mmCIF file of C-alpha atoms in Angstrom:
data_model
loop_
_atom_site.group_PDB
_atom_site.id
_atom_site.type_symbol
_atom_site.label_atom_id
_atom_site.label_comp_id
_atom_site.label_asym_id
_atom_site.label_seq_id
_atom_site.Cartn_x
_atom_site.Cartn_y
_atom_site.Cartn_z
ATOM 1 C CA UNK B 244 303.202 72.938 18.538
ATOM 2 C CA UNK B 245 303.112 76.539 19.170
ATOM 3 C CA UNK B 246 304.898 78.258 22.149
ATOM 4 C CA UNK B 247 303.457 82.025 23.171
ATOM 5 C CA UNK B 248 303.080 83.964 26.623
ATOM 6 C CA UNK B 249 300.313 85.630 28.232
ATOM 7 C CA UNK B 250 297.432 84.830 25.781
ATOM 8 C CA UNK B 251 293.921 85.110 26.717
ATOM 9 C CA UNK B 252 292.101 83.648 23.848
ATOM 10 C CA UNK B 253 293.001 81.275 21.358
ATOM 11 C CA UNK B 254 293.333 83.907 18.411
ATOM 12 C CA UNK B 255 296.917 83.375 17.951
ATOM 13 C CA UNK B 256 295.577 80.291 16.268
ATOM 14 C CA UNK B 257 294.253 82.786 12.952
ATOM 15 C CA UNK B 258 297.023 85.249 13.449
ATOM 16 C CA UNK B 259 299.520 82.209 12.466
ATOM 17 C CA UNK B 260 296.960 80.482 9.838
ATOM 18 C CA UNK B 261 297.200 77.436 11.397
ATOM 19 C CA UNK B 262 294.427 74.673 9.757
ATOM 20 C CA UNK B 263 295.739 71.826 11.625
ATOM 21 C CA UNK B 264 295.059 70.094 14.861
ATOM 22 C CA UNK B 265 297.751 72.503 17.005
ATOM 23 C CA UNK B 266 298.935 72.288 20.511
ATOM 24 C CA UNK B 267 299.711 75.646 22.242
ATOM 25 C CA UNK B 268 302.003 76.327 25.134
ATOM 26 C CA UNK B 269 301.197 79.463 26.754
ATOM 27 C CA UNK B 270 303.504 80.880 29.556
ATOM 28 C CA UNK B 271 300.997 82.442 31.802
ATOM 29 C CA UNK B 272 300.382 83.265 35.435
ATOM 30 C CA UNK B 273 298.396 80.328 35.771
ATOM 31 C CA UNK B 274 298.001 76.390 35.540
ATOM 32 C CA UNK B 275 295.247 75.105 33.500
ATOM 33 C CA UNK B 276 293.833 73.291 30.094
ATOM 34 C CA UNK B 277 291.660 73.749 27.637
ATOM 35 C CA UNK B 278 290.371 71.774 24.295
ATOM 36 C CA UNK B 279 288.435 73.347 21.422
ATOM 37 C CA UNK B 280 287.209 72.586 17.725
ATOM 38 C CA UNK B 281 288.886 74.957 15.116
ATOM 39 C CA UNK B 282 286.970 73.759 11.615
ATOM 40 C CA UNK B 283 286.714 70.065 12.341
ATOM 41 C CA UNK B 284 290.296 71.052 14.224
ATOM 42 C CA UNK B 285 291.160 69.564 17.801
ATOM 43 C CA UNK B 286 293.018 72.603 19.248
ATOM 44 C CA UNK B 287 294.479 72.372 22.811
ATOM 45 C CA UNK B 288 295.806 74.916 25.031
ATOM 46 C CA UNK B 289 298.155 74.759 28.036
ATOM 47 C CA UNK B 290 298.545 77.294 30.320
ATOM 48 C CA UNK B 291 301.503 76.673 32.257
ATOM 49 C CA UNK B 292 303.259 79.234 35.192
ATOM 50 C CA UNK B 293 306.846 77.532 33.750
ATOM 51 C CA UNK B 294 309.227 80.058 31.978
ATOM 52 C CA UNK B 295 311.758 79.812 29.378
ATOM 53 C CA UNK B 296 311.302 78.714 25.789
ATOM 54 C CA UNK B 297 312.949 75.222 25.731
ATOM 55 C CA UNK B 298 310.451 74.217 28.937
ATOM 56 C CA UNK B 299 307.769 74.869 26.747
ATOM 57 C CA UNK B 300 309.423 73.069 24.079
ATOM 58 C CA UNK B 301 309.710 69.907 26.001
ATOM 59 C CA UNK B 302 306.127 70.534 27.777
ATOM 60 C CA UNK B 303 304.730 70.166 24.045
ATOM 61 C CA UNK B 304 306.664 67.257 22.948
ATOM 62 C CA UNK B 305 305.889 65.228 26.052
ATOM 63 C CA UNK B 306 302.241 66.575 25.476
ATOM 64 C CA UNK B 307 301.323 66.014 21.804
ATOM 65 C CA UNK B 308 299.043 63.395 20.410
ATOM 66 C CA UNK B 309 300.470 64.117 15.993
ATOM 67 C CA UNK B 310 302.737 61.466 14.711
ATOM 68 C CA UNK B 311 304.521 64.396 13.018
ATOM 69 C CA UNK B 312 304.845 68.003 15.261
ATOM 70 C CA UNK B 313 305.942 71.541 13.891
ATOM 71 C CA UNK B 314 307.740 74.086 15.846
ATOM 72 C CA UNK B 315 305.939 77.651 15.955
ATOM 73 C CA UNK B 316 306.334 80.891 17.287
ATOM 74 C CA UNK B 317 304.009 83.552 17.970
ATOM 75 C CA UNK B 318 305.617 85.651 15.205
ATOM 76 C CA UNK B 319 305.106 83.378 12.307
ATOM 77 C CA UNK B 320 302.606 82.623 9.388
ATOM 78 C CA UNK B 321 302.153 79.720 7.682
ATOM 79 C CA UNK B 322 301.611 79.144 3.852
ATOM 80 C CA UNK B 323 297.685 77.633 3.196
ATOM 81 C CA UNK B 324 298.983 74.242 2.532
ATOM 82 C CA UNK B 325 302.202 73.994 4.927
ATOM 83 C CA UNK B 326 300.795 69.950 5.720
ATOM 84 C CA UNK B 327 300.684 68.940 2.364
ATOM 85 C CA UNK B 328 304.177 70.240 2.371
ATOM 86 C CA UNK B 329 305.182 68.617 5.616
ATOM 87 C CA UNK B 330 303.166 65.631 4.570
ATOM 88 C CA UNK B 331 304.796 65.105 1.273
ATOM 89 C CA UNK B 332 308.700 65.621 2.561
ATOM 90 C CA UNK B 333 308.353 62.725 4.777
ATOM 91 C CA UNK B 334 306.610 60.437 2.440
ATOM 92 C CA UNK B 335 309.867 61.403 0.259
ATOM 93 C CA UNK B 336 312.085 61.017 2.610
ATOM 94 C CA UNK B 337 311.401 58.066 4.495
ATOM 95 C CA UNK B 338 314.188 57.780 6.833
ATOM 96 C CA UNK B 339 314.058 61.031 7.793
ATOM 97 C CA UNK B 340 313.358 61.384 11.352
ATOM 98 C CA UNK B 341 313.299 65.480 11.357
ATOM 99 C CA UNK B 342 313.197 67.134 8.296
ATOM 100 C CA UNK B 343 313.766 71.437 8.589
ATOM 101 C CA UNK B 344 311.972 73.155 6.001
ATOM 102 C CA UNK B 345 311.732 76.728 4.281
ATOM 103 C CA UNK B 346 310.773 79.766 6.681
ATOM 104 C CA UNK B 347 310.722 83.801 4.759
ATOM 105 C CA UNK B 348 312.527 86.118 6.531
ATOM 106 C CA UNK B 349 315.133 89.197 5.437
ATOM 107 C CA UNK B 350 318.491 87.989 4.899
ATOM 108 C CA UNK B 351 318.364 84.437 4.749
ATOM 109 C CA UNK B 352 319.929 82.126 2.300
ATOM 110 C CA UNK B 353 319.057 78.124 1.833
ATOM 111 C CA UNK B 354 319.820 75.487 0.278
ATOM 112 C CA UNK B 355 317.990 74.726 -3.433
ATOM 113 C CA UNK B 356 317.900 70.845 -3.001
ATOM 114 C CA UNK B 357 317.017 68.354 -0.575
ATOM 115 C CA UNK B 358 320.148 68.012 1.651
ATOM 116 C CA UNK B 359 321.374 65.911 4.745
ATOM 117 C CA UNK B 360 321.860 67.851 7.658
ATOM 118 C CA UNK B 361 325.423 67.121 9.719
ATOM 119 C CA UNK B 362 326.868 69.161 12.639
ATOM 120 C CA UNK B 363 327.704 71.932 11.193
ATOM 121 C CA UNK B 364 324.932 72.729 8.580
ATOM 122 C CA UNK B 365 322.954 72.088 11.863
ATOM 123 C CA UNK B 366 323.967 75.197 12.978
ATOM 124 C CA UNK B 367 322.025 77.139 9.958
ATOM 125 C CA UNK B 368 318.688 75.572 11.470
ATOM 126 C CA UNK B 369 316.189 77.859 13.438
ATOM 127 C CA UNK B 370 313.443 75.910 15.493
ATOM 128 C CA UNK B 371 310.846 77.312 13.093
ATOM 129 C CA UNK B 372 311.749 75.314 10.269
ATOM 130 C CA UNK B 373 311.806 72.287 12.028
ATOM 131 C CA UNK B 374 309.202 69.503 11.969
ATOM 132 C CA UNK B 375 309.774 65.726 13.278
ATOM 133 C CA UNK B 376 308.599 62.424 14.292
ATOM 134 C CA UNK B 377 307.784 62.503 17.719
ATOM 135 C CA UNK B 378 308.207 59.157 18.679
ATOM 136 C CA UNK B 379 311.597 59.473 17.261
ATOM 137 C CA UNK B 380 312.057 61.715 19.270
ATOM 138 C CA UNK B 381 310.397 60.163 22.471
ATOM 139 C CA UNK B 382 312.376 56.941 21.791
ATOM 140 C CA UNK B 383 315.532 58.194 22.320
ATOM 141 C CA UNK B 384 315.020 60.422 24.730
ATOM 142 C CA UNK B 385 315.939 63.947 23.318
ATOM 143 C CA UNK B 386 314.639 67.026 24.703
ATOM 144 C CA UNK B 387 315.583 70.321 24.815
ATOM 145 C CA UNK B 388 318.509 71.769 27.002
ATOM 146 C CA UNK B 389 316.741 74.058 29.259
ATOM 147 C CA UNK B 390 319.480 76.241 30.061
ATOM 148 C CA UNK B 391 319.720 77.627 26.494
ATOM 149 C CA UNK B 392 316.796 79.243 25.192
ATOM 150 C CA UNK B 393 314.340 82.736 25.328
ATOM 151 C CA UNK B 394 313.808 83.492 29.168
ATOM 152 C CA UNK B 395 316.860 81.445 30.414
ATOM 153 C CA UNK B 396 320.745 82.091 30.977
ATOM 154 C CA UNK B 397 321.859 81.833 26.998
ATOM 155 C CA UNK B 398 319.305 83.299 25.256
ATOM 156 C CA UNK B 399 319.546 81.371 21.730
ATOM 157 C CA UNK B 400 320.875 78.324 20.166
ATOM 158 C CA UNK B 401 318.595 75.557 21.976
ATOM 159 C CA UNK B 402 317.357 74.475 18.578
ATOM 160 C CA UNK B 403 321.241 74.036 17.392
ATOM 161 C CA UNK B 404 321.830 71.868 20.713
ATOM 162 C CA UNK B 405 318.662 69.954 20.469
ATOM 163 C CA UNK B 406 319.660 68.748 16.617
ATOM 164 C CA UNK B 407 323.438 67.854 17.626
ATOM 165 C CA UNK B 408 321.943 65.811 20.261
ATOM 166 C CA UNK B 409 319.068 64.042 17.920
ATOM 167 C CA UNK B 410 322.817 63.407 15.465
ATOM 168 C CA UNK B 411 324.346 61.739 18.454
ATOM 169 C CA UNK B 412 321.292 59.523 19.614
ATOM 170 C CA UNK B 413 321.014 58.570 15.616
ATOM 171 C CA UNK B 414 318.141 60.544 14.191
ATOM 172 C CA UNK B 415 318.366 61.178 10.320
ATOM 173 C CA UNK B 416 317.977 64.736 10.054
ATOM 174 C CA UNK B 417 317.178 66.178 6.253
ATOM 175 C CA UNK B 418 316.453 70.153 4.967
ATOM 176 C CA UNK B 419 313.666 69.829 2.596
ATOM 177 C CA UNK B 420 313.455 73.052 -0.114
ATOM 178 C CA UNK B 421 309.529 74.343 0.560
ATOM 179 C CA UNK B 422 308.765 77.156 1.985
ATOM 180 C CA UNK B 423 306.213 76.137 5.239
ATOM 181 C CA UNK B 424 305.836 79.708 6.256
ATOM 182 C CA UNK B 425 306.846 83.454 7.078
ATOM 183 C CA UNK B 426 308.531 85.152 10.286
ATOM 184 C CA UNK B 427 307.436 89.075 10.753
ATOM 185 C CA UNK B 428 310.067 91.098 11.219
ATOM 186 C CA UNK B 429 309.947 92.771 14.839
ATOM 187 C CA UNK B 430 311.157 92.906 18.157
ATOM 188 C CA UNK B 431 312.686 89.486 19.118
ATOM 189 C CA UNK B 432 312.889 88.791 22.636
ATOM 190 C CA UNK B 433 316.388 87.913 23.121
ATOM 191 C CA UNK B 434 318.501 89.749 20.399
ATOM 192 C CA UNK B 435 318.748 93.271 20.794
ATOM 193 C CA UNK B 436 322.026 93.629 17.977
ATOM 194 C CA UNK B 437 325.214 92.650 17.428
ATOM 195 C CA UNK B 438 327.015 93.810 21.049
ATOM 196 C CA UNK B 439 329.251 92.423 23.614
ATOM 197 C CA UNK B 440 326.727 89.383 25.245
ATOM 198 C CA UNK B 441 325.293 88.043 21.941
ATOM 199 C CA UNK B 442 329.256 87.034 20.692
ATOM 200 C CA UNK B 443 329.864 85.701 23.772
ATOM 201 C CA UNK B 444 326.651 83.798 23.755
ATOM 202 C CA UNK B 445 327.228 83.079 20.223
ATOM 203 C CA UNK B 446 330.366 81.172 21.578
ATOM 204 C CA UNK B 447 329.006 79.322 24.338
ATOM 205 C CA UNK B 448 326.540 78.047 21.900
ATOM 206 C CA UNK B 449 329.455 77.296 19.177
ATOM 207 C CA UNK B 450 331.673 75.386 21.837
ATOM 208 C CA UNK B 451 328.865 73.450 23.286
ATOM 209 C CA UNK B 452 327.589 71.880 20.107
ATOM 210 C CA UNK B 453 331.195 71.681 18.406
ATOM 211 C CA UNK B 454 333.470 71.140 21.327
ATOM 212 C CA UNK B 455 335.696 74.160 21.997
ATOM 213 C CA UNK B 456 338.482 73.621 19.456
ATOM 214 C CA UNK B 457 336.232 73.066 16.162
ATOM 215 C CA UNK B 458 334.917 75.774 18.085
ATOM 216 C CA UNK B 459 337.301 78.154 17.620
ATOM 217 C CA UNK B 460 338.019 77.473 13.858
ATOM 218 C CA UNK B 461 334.333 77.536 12.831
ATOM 219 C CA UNK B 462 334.054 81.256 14.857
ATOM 220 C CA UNK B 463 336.640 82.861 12.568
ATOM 221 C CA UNK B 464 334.634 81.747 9.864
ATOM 222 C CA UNK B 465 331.655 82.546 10.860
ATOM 223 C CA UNK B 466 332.924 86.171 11.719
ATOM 224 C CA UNK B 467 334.547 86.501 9.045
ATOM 225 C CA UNK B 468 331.807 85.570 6.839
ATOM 226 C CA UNK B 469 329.192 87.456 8.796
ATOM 227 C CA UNK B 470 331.388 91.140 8.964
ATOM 228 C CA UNK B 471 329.268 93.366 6.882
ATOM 229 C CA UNK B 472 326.285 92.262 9.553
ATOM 230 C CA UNK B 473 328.202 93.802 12.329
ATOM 231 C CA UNK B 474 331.486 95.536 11.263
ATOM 232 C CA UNK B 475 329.943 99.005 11.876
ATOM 233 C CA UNK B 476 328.802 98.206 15.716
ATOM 234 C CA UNK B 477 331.157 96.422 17.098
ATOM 235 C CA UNK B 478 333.610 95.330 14.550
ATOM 236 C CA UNK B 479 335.637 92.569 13.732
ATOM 237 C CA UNK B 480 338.374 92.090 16.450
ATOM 238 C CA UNK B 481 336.274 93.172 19.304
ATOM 239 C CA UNK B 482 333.510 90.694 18.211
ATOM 240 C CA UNK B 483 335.665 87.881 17.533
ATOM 241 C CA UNK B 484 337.554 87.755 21.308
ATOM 242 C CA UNK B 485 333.902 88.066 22.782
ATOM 243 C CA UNK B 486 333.143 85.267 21.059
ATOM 244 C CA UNK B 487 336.411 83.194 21.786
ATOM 245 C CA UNK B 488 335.849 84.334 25.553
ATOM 246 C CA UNK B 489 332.407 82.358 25.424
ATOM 247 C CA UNK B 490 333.801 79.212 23.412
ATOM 248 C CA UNK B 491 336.392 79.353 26.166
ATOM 249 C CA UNK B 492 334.259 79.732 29.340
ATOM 250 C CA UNK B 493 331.764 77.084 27.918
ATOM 251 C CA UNK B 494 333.890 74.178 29.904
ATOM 252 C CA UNK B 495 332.281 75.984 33.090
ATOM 253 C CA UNK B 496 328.819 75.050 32.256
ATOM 254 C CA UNK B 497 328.918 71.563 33.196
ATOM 255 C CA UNK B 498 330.414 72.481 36.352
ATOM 256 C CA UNK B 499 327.288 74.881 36.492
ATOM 257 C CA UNK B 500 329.677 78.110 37.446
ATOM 258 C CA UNK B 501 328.183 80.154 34.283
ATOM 259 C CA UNK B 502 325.254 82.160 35.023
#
């Protein structure tokens, strides 16, 4: 299940090596549908006028036909044999109801066994590594919080959300130690460094999936622990109360006050 904007072929589909039967979400200027055969492939496209990355997220769960979907961005690449892969951690793991795999990108550390994911190691997770059981999924009702997200209010950390949730409705949730794929390193459309707006987002997210005083505790330590990323823009003490201020305005967004 791949989510893209304004693309007017299905190209994307090589670009990403995908050799699977794929459902794409484009966020166009138009309404419409379309079904092709990629090598003995069913490939469908919707074109939807919607915005915001956790819309198309739920557009493509409610939409798919797999018993197991993938997550993909338009900026990722996929190994040759990423369903064998995806195939083979759920015939290991058979309770798992989302397993979150391997994705190569600068920088980031995992795990080097099979491991249960919990709260907190939830928060490690980006939506690219993830791949579940839809009708898990459908069953209980889980779908992405749409005010979090690429192209809405808080610009990251609907994937985080979305897996605390699946934890709280009962969903198994496992990191499996393949790697499915790689991320190119460019532009991303919602973080443009370490300033002022993404520690207070960075918060909001924190508080909202921890509740606001595990909150706090697991900020220090992620600032701490995170320093050398950002200690030479805006530096410890300035990042950290930007941060707090977001785990501490997050009560407001139930009472929908936060824009």
């Amino acid at each position: 299940m791949l989510s893209c904007m304004n693309q007017k072929d299905m190209s994307i589909i090589q670009r990403t090596n995908i050799n699977t039967d794929a459902l794409l979400i484009n966020q166009t200027d138009s309404n419409s549908e379309l079904e092709v055969t990629n090598n003995g492939n069913v490939v469908r496209l919707i074109n939807t006028t919607e915005k915001g990355l956790s819309r198309s997220r739920n557009k493509a769960i409610m939409s798919a036909h797999g018993e197991i979907c993938l997550l993909c961005d338009d900026d990722e690449i996929l190994v040759d044999n990423y369903e064998a892969i995806i195939t083979n951690a759920f015939d290991s793991i058979r309770e798992a109801d989302i397993i979150a795999f391997k994705i190569a990108r600068k920088g980031k550390k995992y795990w080097n066994r099979i491991k249960s994911v919990n709260r907190f190691s939830s928060l490690r997770i980006s939506s690219v590594q993830i791949a579940f059981k839809r009708d898990s999924i459908v069953r209980k009702g889980v779908k992405f919080n749409e005010q979090f997200g690429a192209g809405s209010n808080y610009p990251f950390g609907e994937e985080n959300l979305f897996l605390i949730e699946c934890l709280k409705n009962g969903l198994k949730i496992f990191f499996f130690p393949s790697e499915i794929g790689t991320v190119k390193q460019e532009s991303s459309s919602w973080f443009k460094g370490y300033d002022e707006c993404y520690f207070y987002h960075r918060g909001i997210v924190t508080a909202v999936c921890l509740g606001r005083i595990t909150a706090v505790c697991y900020g220090v330590y992620f600032m701490l622990s995170k320093r050398r990323k950002f200690e030479n823009s805006i530096g410890l003490t300035k990042g950290l109360l930007c941060l707090m201020r977001g785990v501490f305005d997050s009560r407001r967004i139930s009472k929908g006050m936060l824009k």
